[in-house]
XYZ file of C-alpha atoms in Angstrom:
726
model
C -0.125 -0.006 -0.226
C 1.445 3.019 -0.970
C 4.803 1.225 -1.887
C 4.523 -0.176 1.780
C 3.874 -4.054 2.746
C 0.973 -4.591 4.731
C 1.457 -6.596 8.135
C 4.280 -9.026 8.722
C 2.144 -12.012 7.793
C 3.311 -14.772 5.099
C 1.480 -17.740 2.967
C -1.777 -15.835 3.548
C -4.290 -16.965 3.879
C -3.167 -20.036 5.395
C -4.025 -23.749 4.332
C -7.220 -24.954 5.504
C -9.919 -27.040 3.731
C -10.692 -24.603 1.571
C -13.721 -25.168 -0.239
C -15.124 -25.380 3.764
C -13.048 -22.886 5.270
C -11.129 -19.938 3.718
C -9.752 -17.571 5.942
C -9.614 -13.806 5.679
C -7.032 -11.172 7.017
C -7.651 -7.857 8.583
C -5.166 -5.156 8.845
C -4.905 -1.761 10.546
C -3.550 0.476 7.833
C -3.936 3.752 9.128
C -0.337 4.817 9.258
C -0.101 3.697 5.479
C -2.563 5.986 3.942
C -1.996 9.290 2.744
C -4.084 12.391 1.405
C -5.163 12.419 -2.046
C -4.713 9.219 -4.243
C -4.035 5.738 -2.607
C -2.522 2.924 -4.483
C -2.629 -0.631 -3.092
C -0.603 -3.492 -5.199
C -1.333 -7.156 -4.723
C 1.014 -10.096 -5.900
C -1.099 -13.299 -5.713
C 0.997 -16.634 -5.697
C 0.123 -20.655 -6.406
C 0.701 -21.692 -2.624
C -1.011 -24.850 -1.484
C -4.202 -23.905 -3.449
C -3.173 -24.574 -6.988
C 0.444 -25.071 -6.749
C 2.466 -28.454 -6.308
C 1.019 -30.479 -3.416
C 1.488 -33.746 -2.432
C 3.860 -35.893 -4.625
C 4.886 -36.629 -8.200
C 3.949 -32.909 -9.289
C 0.393 -32.765 -8.581
C -1.135 -29.475 -8.823
C -4.540 -27.716 -8.750
C -5.988 -29.659 -5.865
C -8.596 -27.279 -4.745
C -8.486 -25.251 -8.312
C -7.171 -23.537 -11.008
C -7.634 -20.022 -10.646
C -6.267 -17.593 -8.102
C -7.781 -13.935 -6.977
C -8.194 -11.773 -4.505
C -11.155 -10.694 -2.458
C -10.216 -7.050 -1.207
C -12.338 -4.397 1.072
C -10.913 -1.263 2.459
C -12.776 0.715 4.951
C -11.707 4.013 6.142
C -13.369 5.716 8.696
C -13.246 9.614 8.291
C -13.098 11.935 11.492
C -16.768 13.275 10.936
C -17.636 9.205 11.633
C -18.622 8.742 8.060
C -17.081 5.449 5.954
C -15.791 4.902 2.604
C -15.595 1.500 1.332
C -12.961 0.935 -1.299
C -13.859 -3.367 -2.753
C -12.237 -5.367 -5.306
C -14.541 -5.062 -8.228
C -14.011 -4.428 -11.995
C -12.487 -1.303 -12.023
C -9.146 -2.745 -10.675
C -5.993 -3.896 -13.182
C -4.202 -7.082 -13.631
C -0.781 -7.797 -14.897
C 1.215 -10.989 -15.425
C 4.762 -8.837 -15.873
C 5.414 -8.580 -12.295
C 8.746 -9.542 -10.745
C 7.788 -12.768 -9.153
C 7.853 -15.096 -12.504
C 7.226 -18.028 -11.121
C 6.608 -19.245 -7.539
C 6.113 -22.814 -6.055
C 6.463 -24.088 -2.582
C 8.502 -27.091 -3.638
C 10.397 -25.908 -6.223
C 11.211 -22.273 -5.522
C 10.979 -18.717 -6.755
C 12.105 -17.137 -10.061
C 12.375 -13.393 -9.313
C 13.325 -10.829 -12.059
C 14.433 -7.621 -9.978
C 14.701 -5.633 -13.135
C 10.746 -5.481 -13.327
C 9.975 -4.159 -9.653
C 10.004 -0.826 -10.741
C 8.124 -1.329 -14.552
C 5.416 -3.637 -12.592
C 4.100 -0.475 -10.775
C 3.771 1.374 -13.912
C 0.054 1.541 -14.636
C 0.349 3.263 -17.511
C 1.770 0.426 -19.067
C 0.223 -1.903 -21.468
C 0.721 -4.929 -19.467
C -2.258 -4.109 -17.123
C -5.398 -5.209 -18.195
C -8.946 -5.204 -16.673
C -9.884 -7.698 -14.383
C -12.140 -10.986 -14.403
C -14.736 -10.551 -12.105
C -15.534 -13.875 -10.487
C -18.656 -14.764 -8.399
C -17.753 -17.204 -5.969
C -19.672 -18.269 -2.617
C -18.506 -16.537 0.457
C -20.082 -18.877 2.604
C -16.739 -20.229 3.473
C -15.394 -17.167 4.741
C -14.096 -17.578 8.137
C -12.161 -15.346 10.752
C -8.622 -16.837 11.490
C -8.276 -18.993 14.770
C -4.622 -19.931 14.639
C -1.632 -17.716 14.678
C -0.103 -16.248 11.255
C 3.350 -17.480 9.552
C 5.799 -14.887 10.355
C 9.605 -14.234 10.250
C 11.632 -15.357 13.075
C 15.225 -15.768 13.643
C 18.224 -14.658 11.450
C 20.862 -16.726 11.444
C 24.397 -16.017 9.628
C 26.346 -18.499 7.843
C 29.138 -20.233 10.046
C 31.365 -20.546 6.899
C 31.285 -20.413 3.270
C 33.643 -23.358 1.214
C 33.892 -24.805 -1.984
C 32.939 -28.786 -1.974
C 35.114 -31.517 -3.826
C 32.765 -30.939 -6.759
C 34.251 -26.971 -6.679
C 30.835 -25.829 -5.587
C 30.380 -22.758 -3.823
C 27.888 -23.891 -0.605
C 27.155 -21.916 2.704
C 26.698 -23.679 5.930
C 24.458 -22.173 8.632
C 25.110 -24.929 10.830
C 20.966 -25.434 11.655
C 18.900 -27.257 10.015
C 16.332 -24.514 9.730
C 12.736 -23.746 7.201
C 12.487 -20.470 5.693
C 14.851 -18.665 3.233
C 18.058 -16.843 2.601
C 18.184 -13.120 2.368
C 20.703 -12.006 0.010
C 22.470 -8.930 -0.595
C 24.281 -9.277 -3.813
C 26.431 -6.897 -6.199
C 26.285 -8.039 -9.776
C 26.286 -6.933 -13.451
C 22.319 -6.186 -14.903
C 20.540 -9.456 -15.846
C 22.955 -11.774 -14.091
C 20.977 -14.663 -12.546
C 21.971 -16.229 -9.486
C 20.566 -19.444 -8.599
C 20.000 -20.235 -4.820
C 19.788 -24.584 -4.186
C 18.965 -25.901 -0.632
C 19.885 -28.951 1.151
C 19.783 -30.617 4.538
C 22.904 -32.870 4.320
C 26.110 -33.296 2.891
C 27.381 -36.652 1.240
C 30.215 -38.790 2.144
C 32.465 -36.903 0.322
C 31.265 -33.695 1.553
C 29.468 -32.444 -1.633
C 26.146 -31.102 -1.748
C 23.046 -33.678 -1.367
C 19.647 -33.121 -2.615
C 18.534 -36.988 -3.629
C 16.360 -37.074 -0.528
C 14.241 -33.873 -1.912
C 12.935 -36.101 -4.231
C 11.139 -34.149 -6.986
C 11.034 -30.386 -4.665
C 13.806 -28.436 -6.623
C 14.178 -26.155 -3.571
C 15.539 -23.990 -5.884
C 15.445 -19.700 -5.870
C 16.490 -17.572 -8.854
C 17.155 -13.878 -9.003
C 17.779 -11.611 -12.211
C 19.972 -8.773 -10.680
C 19.496 -5.102 -11.295
C 23.245 -4.173 -11.619
C 22.547 -1.371 -9.369
C 24.416 -0.342 -6.160
C 23.107 -3.760 -4.241
C 20.154 -6.160 -4.808
C 18.375 -7.340 -1.448
C 16.784 -10.175 -2.583
C 14.389 -12.470 -0.597
C 11.418 -14.835 -2.274
C 7.739 -14.363 -1.306
C 5.528 -17.461 -1.663
C 8.084 -20.402 -0.930
C 9.951 -21.781 1.826
C 12.733 -24.432 1.769
C 13.915 -26.892 4.421
C 17.886 -26.496 4.707
C 20.973 -26.255 6.469
C 23.133 -25.798 3.271
C 22.636 -23.769 0.325
C 24.724 -24.086 -2.887
C 25.076 -20.577 -4.980
C 25.490 -20.897 -8.334
C 25.918 -18.036 -10.997
C 27.395 -15.370 -8.872
C 30.458 -13.644 -10.018
C 31.351 -11.877 -6.955
C 33.217 -13.155 -4.236
C 30.729 -13.913 -1.280
C 31.090 -13.030 2.320
C 29.337 -14.401 5.221
C 27.342 -11.177 5.523
C 25.977 -11.562 2.308
C 23.396 -14.122 3.331
C 21.234 -14.442 6.230
C 18.994 -17.670 7.164
C 15.276 -16.368 7.967
C 13.734 -18.786 9.719
C 9.630 -19.192 9.134
C 6.708 -20.510 11.177
C 3.751 -20.073 13.080
C 4.023 -17.206 15.268
C 3.845 -19.111 18.550
C 5.064 -17.771 22.068
C 7.950 -20.219 23.234
C 6.690 -21.732 26.912
C 9.094 -24.276 27.554
C 12.719 -24.768 28.314
C 15.004 -27.495 29.773
C 18.567 -27.736 30.164
C 20.619 -30.453 32.018
C 24.388 -31.121 32.765
C 24.657 -33.336 29.742
C 25.320 -31.438 26.612
C 24.034 -34.251 24.346
C 20.673 -34.211 25.829
C 20.755 -30.339 25.637
C 21.188 -30.666 21.922
C 18.676 -32.975 21.702
C 16.436 -30.885 23.225
C 17.398 -27.585 20.834
C 17.029 -30.626 18.007
C 13.170 -31.197 19.242
C 12.641 -27.497 19.341
C 13.963 -26.543 15.829
C 12.068 -29.764 14.934
C 8.519 -28.149 15.773
C 9.557 -24.764 14.097
C 10.403 -26.179 11.052
C 7.052 -28.044 10.759
C 4.367 -26.005 12.454
C 4.496 -23.830 9.230
C 0.426 -22.915 9.589
C -0.411 -26.410 9.448
C 1.724 -29.557 11.540
C 3.704 -31.173 8.581
C 5.615 -34.481 8.289
C 8.653 -32.383 7.282
C 9.657 -29.015 5.012
C 11.971 -29.784 2.513
C 10.381 -32.675 -0.181
C 7.666 -33.068 -2.359
C 5.563 -33.799 0.777
C 5.098 -31.311 3.661
C 1.702 -32.479 4.319
C -0.491 -32.327 7.727
C -0.099 -36.147 8.739
C -2.232 -36.456 11.607
C -0.026 -39.642 13.214
C 2.759 -37.359 13.399
C 0.799 -34.641 15.132
C -0.820 -36.740 17.635
C 2.282 -38.467 18.723
C 3.993 -35.132 19.265
C 1.515 -33.060 20.926
C 2.055 -33.070 24.482
C 6.022 -31.964 23.758
C 4.498 -29.505 21.722
C 2.561 -27.774 23.920
C 5.203 -27.893 26.473
C 7.940 -25.626 24.023
C 5.462 -23.616 22.839
C 1.916 -21.949 22.887
C 0.127 -24.029 20.555
C -3.438 -23.432 21.349
C -4.194 -21.430 18.362
C -2.139 -23.268 16.114
C -3.810 -26.650 16.901
C -7.531 -25.183 17.228
C -7.130 -24.028 13.796
C -6.163 -27.324 12.622
C -8.792 -29.608 14.535
C -11.382 -27.399 12.591
C -10.081 -28.799 9.342
C -9.844 -32.021 11.007
C -13.562 -31.937 11.548
C -14.844 -30.432 8.189
C -12.294 -33.273 6.317
C -13.768 -35.991 8.515
C -15.711 -38.496 6.301
C -19.598 -38.598 6.547
C -19.118 -42.135 8.080
C -16.579 -40.815 10.711
C -13.790 -41.605 9.214
C -10.059 -39.711 9.535
C -8.204 -38.807 6.407
C -4.494 -39.396 7.505
C -3.491 -36.197 6.492
C -5.868 -32.572 7.681
C -6.073 -30.405 5.439
C -7.187 -33.606 3.303
C -5.553 -33.594 0.130
C -4.875 -37.156 -0.949
C -8.202 -37.989 -2.036
C -9.229 -39.967 1.025
C -6.281 -42.354 0.468
C -5.511 -44.532 3.720
C -8.162 -43.046 5.477
C -8.643 -45.124 8.578
C -5.360 -45.946 9.937
C -4.955 -46.762 13.672
C -2.846 -44.290 15.697
C -3.621 -41.431 12.774
C -7.496 -41.559 12.450
C -7.131 -41.296 16.299
C -5.882 -38.036 16.496
C -9.508 -37.091 16.393
C -9.486 -37.795 20.133
C -6.001 -37.796 21.354
C -4.952 -34.257 20.381
C -8.864 -32.721 21.918
C -8.343 -34.620 24.936
C -4.613 -34.099 25.582
C -5.342 -30.186 24.476
C -7.634 -30.368 27.485
C -5.436 -31.309 29.939
C -3.059 -29.056 28.468
C -4.725 -25.914 28.726
C -8.123 -26.739 30.368
C -10.328 -25.498 27.459
C -13.634 -27.410 28.141
C -15.141 -25.341 24.970
C -12.515 -26.541 22.699
C -13.284 -30.520 23.976
C -16.911 -29.557 23.387
C -16.599 -28.416 19.833
C -14.505 -31.705 18.982
C -16.748 -34.143 20.978
C -19.239 -35.001 17.768
C -15.910 -35.700 16.004
C -14.200 -37.738 18.526
C -17.596 -39.532 18.909
C -17.668 -40.230 15.047
C -14.396 -41.516 14.835
C -15.006 -44.603 17.597
C -18.602 -44.894 15.937
C -16.389 -45.478 12.618
C -14.249 -48.205 14.238
C -17.086 -50.009 15.822
C -19.325 -50.199 12.376
C -16.180 -51.917 10.827
C -15.609 -54.084 13.813
C -16.375 -57.827 13.808
C -17.204 -59.026 17.499
C -15.594 -55.676 19.088
C -12.403 -56.512 17.081
C -10.884 -53.947 15.017
C -9.169 -56.101 12.451
C -9.489 -54.838 9.323
C -8.748 -51.818 6.974
C -5.252 -50.343 6.092
C -2.878 -49.345 8.734
C 0.658 -47.863 9.334
C 1.452 -49.782 12.409
C 4.404 -48.987 14.343
C 5.646 -46.937 11.536
C 9.685 -47.052 10.865
C 10.149 -48.964 13.523
C 13.852 -50.622 13.880
C 14.543 -53.965 11.523
C 17.096 -56.074 11.856
C 19.328 -57.003 8.645
C 19.143 -60.188 9.223
C 16.675 -61.619 12.091
C 18.531 -65.073 12.911
C 17.064 -65.182 16.801
C 13.554 -64.259 15.911
C 13.704 -60.938 17.818
C 12.240 -58.885 15.191
C 10.332 -55.783 16.421
C 7.324 -56.041 13.988
C 4.003 -55.421 16.004
C 0.819 -56.972 14.501
C -1.120 -53.891 13.328
C -4.193 -55.200 14.132
C -3.203 -55.654 17.767
C -2.146 -52.149 17.439
C -5.502 -50.901 16.225
C -7.429 -52.629 18.746
C -5.403 -50.648 21.200
C -5.886 -47.512 19.890
C -9.444 -48.455 19.321
C -9.501 -48.630 23.591
C -7.625 -45.526 23.612
C -9.958 -43.311 21.683
C -12.755 -44.923 23.487
C -11.423 -43.693 26.887
C -10.666 -40.325 25.678
C -14.514 -39.960 24.629
C -15.195 -41.485 28.030
C -13.089 -38.817 29.720
C -14.275 -36.324 27.014
C -17.643 -36.681 28.064
C -17.120 -36.850 31.613
C -15.145 -33.728 31.969
C -18.412 -32.238 29.916
C -20.747 -33.722 32.442
C -22.443 -36.162 29.622
C -22.833 -38.752 32.156
C -25.069 -40.782 30.237
C -22.526 -41.257 27.439
C -20.057 -42.232 29.957
C -22.015 -45.068 30.835
C -22.232 -46.148 26.874
C -18.764 -46.117 25.977
C -17.895 -47.607 29.404
C -19.492 -50.551 28.701
C -18.260 -50.421 25.149
C -14.717 -50.136 26.449
C -14.997 -53.230 28.600
C -16.135 -55.134 25.689
C -13.161 -53.872 23.715
C -10.591 -55.048 25.974
C -12.296 -58.596 26.468
C -12.055 -58.958 23.071
C -8.232 -57.812 22.982
C -7.315 -60.183 25.464
C -9.244 -62.994 23.928
C -6.886 -62.653 20.486
C -4.028 -60.979 21.544
C -3.008 -62.459 24.976
C -1.912 -65.693 26.439
C -3.378 -66.849 30.169
C 0.114 -65.957 31.596
C 0.352 -62.696 29.775
C 2.224 -63.207 26.993
C 1.415 -60.766 23.653
C 1.096 -62.594 20.436
C 3.852 -59.733 19.444
C 6.833 -59.655 21.970
C 8.431 -56.550 20.503
C 8.965 -53.272 22.591
C 5.679 -51.298 20.882
C 3.394 -53.794 21.787
C 3.852 -54.105 25.417
C 4.584 -50.237 25.604
C 1.124 -49.779 24.354
C -0.514 -52.571 26.064
C 0.700 -51.222 29.224
C 0.277 -47.615 28.435
C -3.549 -47.816 27.356
C -4.298 -50.364 30.397
C -4.934 -53.033 28.272
C -4.185 -55.709 30.827
C -5.721 -56.421 33.937
C -3.875 -55.649 36.838
C -2.813 -58.852 37.786
C -0.722 -59.065 34.559
C 0.705 -55.873 34.489
C 3.989 -56.157 36.395
C 4.894 -59.397 34.256
C 4.266 -57.297 31.008
C 6.552 -54.853 32.193
C 9.069 -57.402 33.151
C 9.160 -58.387 29.788
C 9.333 -55.283 28.129
C 12.385 -54.435 30.575
C 13.758 -57.580 29.161
C 13.419 -56.989 25.552
C 15.111 -53.649 25.893
C 18.162 -55.602 27.717
C 18.115 -58.021 25.073
C 18.868 -55.557 22.562
C 21.674 -54.056 24.716
C 19.448 -51.258 26.075
C 18.463 -49.914 22.530
C 14.964 -48.888 21.529
C 13.446 -50.760 18.673
C 10.064 -48.563 18.467
C 8.409 -46.662 15.448
C 6.208 -43.934 15.315
C 3.406 -45.019 17.491
C 5.440 -46.828 19.981
C 8.091 -44.552 20.859
C 6.120 -41.810 22.563
C 5.252 -43.940 25.148
C 7.975 -46.148 26.110
C 9.837 -44.375 28.735
C 7.021 -43.239 30.494
C 5.567 -46.723 30.755
C 9.208 -47.756 32.007
C 9.188 -45.388 34.759
C 5.515 -46.022 35.437
C 6.503 -49.735 36.540
C 9.499 -48.857 38.508
C 12.215 -49.117 35.368
C 13.198 -45.470 35.428
C 16.714 -46.622 35.062
C 16.115 -48.576 31.840
C 14.324 -45.461 30.678
C 17.556 -43.131 31.064
C 19.601 -45.935 29.427
C 17.652 -45.651 26.488
C 17.538 -41.850 26.847
C 21.394 -41.833 26.887
C 21.846 -44.307 24.584
C 24.664 -43.159 22.180
C 24.640 -46.076 19.131
C 22.122 -46.702 16.645
C 18.875 -46.985 17.309
C 18.493 -44.278 19.780
C 17.891 -40.752 19.906
C 21.481 -39.548 20.787
C 22.671 -41.384 17.399
C 21.405 -38.804 15.141
C 23.026 -36.168 17.649
C 26.089 -37.517 17.489
C 26.196 -37.694 13.873
C 25.976 -33.976 13.718
C 22.049 -33.691 13.646
C 20.388 -30.128 14.652
C 16.899 -31.474 14.214
C 15.134 -35.132 14.634
C 15.379 -37.143 11.666
C 12.460 -39.366 10.260
C 14.568 -42.654 10.427
C 16.690 -43.826 13.253
C 19.579 -44.080 11.047
C 18.864 -41.436 8.115
C 22.772 -41.437 7.995
C 24.209 -44.999 8.659
C 27.468 -45.758 10.698
C 29.575 -45.894 7.767
C 27.726 -42.487 6.394
C 25.568 -43.775 3.781
C 22.282 -42.347 3.582
C 18.789 -44.467 3.763
C 16.543 -44.965 1.236
C 16.307 -41.837 -0.938
C 12.272 -42.023 -1.423
C 12.063 -41.200 2.509
C 14.779 -39.816 4.593
C 14.307 -36.556 6.138
C 16.290 -34.901 8.149
C 13.676 -32.673 9.781
C 10.719 -34.633 11.039
C 9.649 -34.055 14.731
C 7.992 -37.530 15.180
C 10.647 -39.214 17.265
C 11.162 -35.510 19.490
C 8.101 -37.012 21.396
C 10.752 -38.371 23.836
C 10.711 -34.293 25.206
C 7.479 -34.883 26.912
C 8.967 -37.392 29.248
C 12.124 -35.045 29.833
C 9.826 -32.276 31.087
C 7.709 -34.575 32.933
C 10.244 -37.096 34.332
C 13.681 -35.836 33.905
C 12.537 -32.281 35.306
C 9.491 -33.338 37.101
C 6.848 -30.786 35.607
C 3.401 -32.419 35.662
C 0.026 -30.960 35.469
C -2.634 -32.790 37.640
C -4.767 -35.105 35.276
C -7.766 -34.100 37.553
C -6.935 -30.287 37.521
C -6.631 -29.900 33.847
C -4.522 -26.867 32.541
C -1.934 -26.858 35.363
C -4.420 -25.495 38.147
C -3.054 -28.420 40.380
C 0.867 -29.104 39.425
C 2.780 -32.174 40.621
C 6.418 -31.380 40.688
C 8.064 -34.673 40.740
C 11.818 -35.163 39.277
C 13.227 -38.813 39.228
C 16.897 -37.831 38.635
C 18.810 -41.124 37.427
C 21.647 -41.555 34.529
C 24.521 -39.537 34.684
C 22.837 -36.350 35.115
C 24.019 -33.978 37.875
C 21.518 -31.603 37.280
C 18.424 -30.930 35.051
C 16.000 -27.802 35.175
C 12.984 -27.031 33.121
C 10.446 -23.888 33.059
C 6.635 -24.081 31.526
C 4.901 -20.749 31.300
C 1.077 -21.976 31.844
C -1.561 -19.954 31.472
C -1.128 -19.460 35.405
C 2.087 -18.362 35.086
C 5.927 -19.864 34.919
C 6.269 -22.986 36.561
C 9.901 -23.972 37.187
C 11.678 -27.109 38.617
C 15.697 -27.188 38.841
C 17.645 -29.891 41.038
C 20.967 -30.727 41.012
C 23.452 -33.242 43.248
C 26.592 -31.622 44.537
C 28.166 -34.961 46.700
C 25.402 -36.595 48.940
C 23.815 -33.206 48.649
C 20.329 -33.028 46.650
C 18.382 -29.037 45.937
C 15.623 -28.644 44.469
C 14.100 -25.122 43.506
C 10.805 -25.116 42.386
C 8.694 -21.953 41.436
C 4.869 -21.995 41.517
C 2.406 -19.316 40.024
C -0.375 -17.657 41.699
C -3.930 -19.128 41.908
C -2.398 -22.543 41.901
C -1.548 -25.323 44.471
C 1.176 -28.018 44.060
C 2.265 -31.594 45.506
C 6.461 -31.628 45.287
C 7.444 -35.082 45.705
C 10.928 -35.526 46.609
C 12.994 -38.085 45.243
C 13.987 -38.893 49.078
C 12.845 -41.844 51.362
C 9.965 -40.716 54.374
C 12.928 -40.885 56.793
C 14.963 -38.009 55.125
C 15.520 -34.936 56.877
C 14.281 -32.300 54.343
C 15.044 -28.437 54.609
C 13.346 -25.682 52.736
C 14.537 -22.356 52.726
C 16.725 -23.185 55.645
C 14.385 -24.524 58.060
C 12.912 -28.207 59.085
C 10.356 -28.641 56.625
C 8.400 -30.867 58.595
C 7.912 -28.046 61.130
C 6.811 -25.442 58.206
C 3.198 -24.351 58.621
C 2.902 -23.612 54.912
C 3.956 -26.964 53.549
C 1.531 -30.033 54.090
C 3.384 -33.175 54.716
C 1.294 -35.674 52.461
C 1.655 -39.685 52.047
C 2.828 -40.222 48.438
C 2.146 -43.775 47.188
C 5.766 -43.494 45.212
C 6.956 -43.866 49.304
C 8.706 -40.383 47.974
C 8.959 -37.281 50.790
C 6.122 -35.162 49.618
C 4.267 -31.747 50.525
C 1.558 -29.784 49.201
C 1.834 -26.008 48.728
C 0.724 -22.729 47.390
C 2.239 -20.399 45.216
C 5.592 -19.102 45.390
C 9.574 -19.927 45.330
C 10.450 -23.020 46.989
C 14.232 -24.429 47.710
C 14.522 -27.696 49.160
C 17.667 -29.802 50.426
C 18.474 -32.666 51.922
C 21.532 -35.185 52.509
C 21.360 -38.586 49.945
C 21.236 -41.781 51.654
C 25.111 -43.339 51.768
C 24.886 -46.798 50.215
C 27.803 -49.021 52.061
C 29.349 -51.638 49.552
């Protein structure tokens, strides 16, 4: 408007189920207007609407034409209002500087055309075509818009063995590179983007599949061209610069991180630098894949809102950032794209023509995220809004089940679990897909029960509780021997069965022992995939094997969380061995180096290592449980979380035989602090005997730890660790 950019939002109107939900944006442009004539120029891109989307060059998913709906309202000093709309008086030109732009393939920008594009006297400007579209699908935005965030300078610029000029930003990120270039008029500079280098140190893009991730700029030849793209984003750590004839300095390039405008709410740090890097990788994976929708990956020809990835990572995401608006918006699209029979697509917004809908662990996003959202934010309104969607998904499963068994349909199973190259001992980690489906059938039914109870729908509670009993009985008949052994002996099978209480109480301890034995048989390595990994350490802790969970967390060899870290990863990988021990790559058909699903371990790090938990009986952190469980080789660990009530923090450290814990509890909340100390330990708080303080209520803890109830404030606990004679 009058030569200045309106707002700081990118990729508007965002990606939604366009035919059902098309968002409009509003801006205060008072400061941009001037007396007399005013000019508004709008550039429209292909975006998700008609650009490349999904796989294999698929285009025009939602339509073939792009357009503009515009309204300017000016309120004058006398209270009168002048309205200017997009109508037949507008002009259109296809000779602007953005020659082509695509989310997957990148952008071509001719800087020579910037000034001529705004010359309305040019013959290139034609009268617009006025189209009459229904406006029934127009909705106000719910979630945060995409905007610019971190600026990152290259750590080095170098020539590869092939002689190509490459800049390394030191961080796998999502966004683009802003360039300051000095060249001749008409020079074309090409920027290609990659996540990794190959074994020889050369630029590697095979894992991008058909996505070019290539930006081209035609220079003006002026004093300096400052260039960045408009309608595309790239996933990258490295960029290759071609066609630039001037020596390039690190100051000539700036990496700009682009993601939805979510407030950071969580931090986790520890005495272990590898774990700290893992936490950084988790957070950067979230940033790069939370770009308007929760995508699986941000670099290849995919970048879709995969439901399975989103549901396994939600709890971790809600610690790291305020994702309330982000997921509220996405869940609305889930509701409108859910099939009439209740089936749920595997990607939201649904652009896959209903392919593979109904996969266990993917479709269950319809119940898992809404209920976990309620636990994280205490938002009963969102739970009520999604309740019919939750019920519809469970009803769909019931409609295709036989004798209460969900044993049909397409399933991804425990996606990308560890597989042995030569399984001579029969230890394969393969988990029966229908066993998994039955467990998630129960899990979703339980979520409906819990939601109905929270919403005061007692009649529905009774209906679904009876159904849940039948589902679990069917599971026992089909998948469990009388002694409690599961038909699949994998870690995932036991983790899911225990996490979702599929076994009667008298069979749970032996199942947990089998799980721990399985981990030991793999020499303290995990074998879980997308569905088993989020719950693995939680289950081990719940059943008294926290030491085993720490061994898994701290494992540095493949497969493990720290193996990619040791390989130099700065985000979470799609595969446990995206780069193999010998430096070669996994299959190029599916090998993303920015794929957040396995970052779900962050939830356990916050809740168990640091000990910050919300009491499930008081959602939204109205009642807090601080229960750190130190282990491994950690000397200290700390986390902070900005809840809706204020900051919650927990920081512990050991120094010789001394243990200290610092806790901060926000106003209008209460907390239970469970110290990892025996009942007879002498606890000091604030320099005084804790047992004698009236503002600390000593309570009996089921874990036999020393526990106190307390109100808001800051607390400092310390005691002497029990000495063990050897």
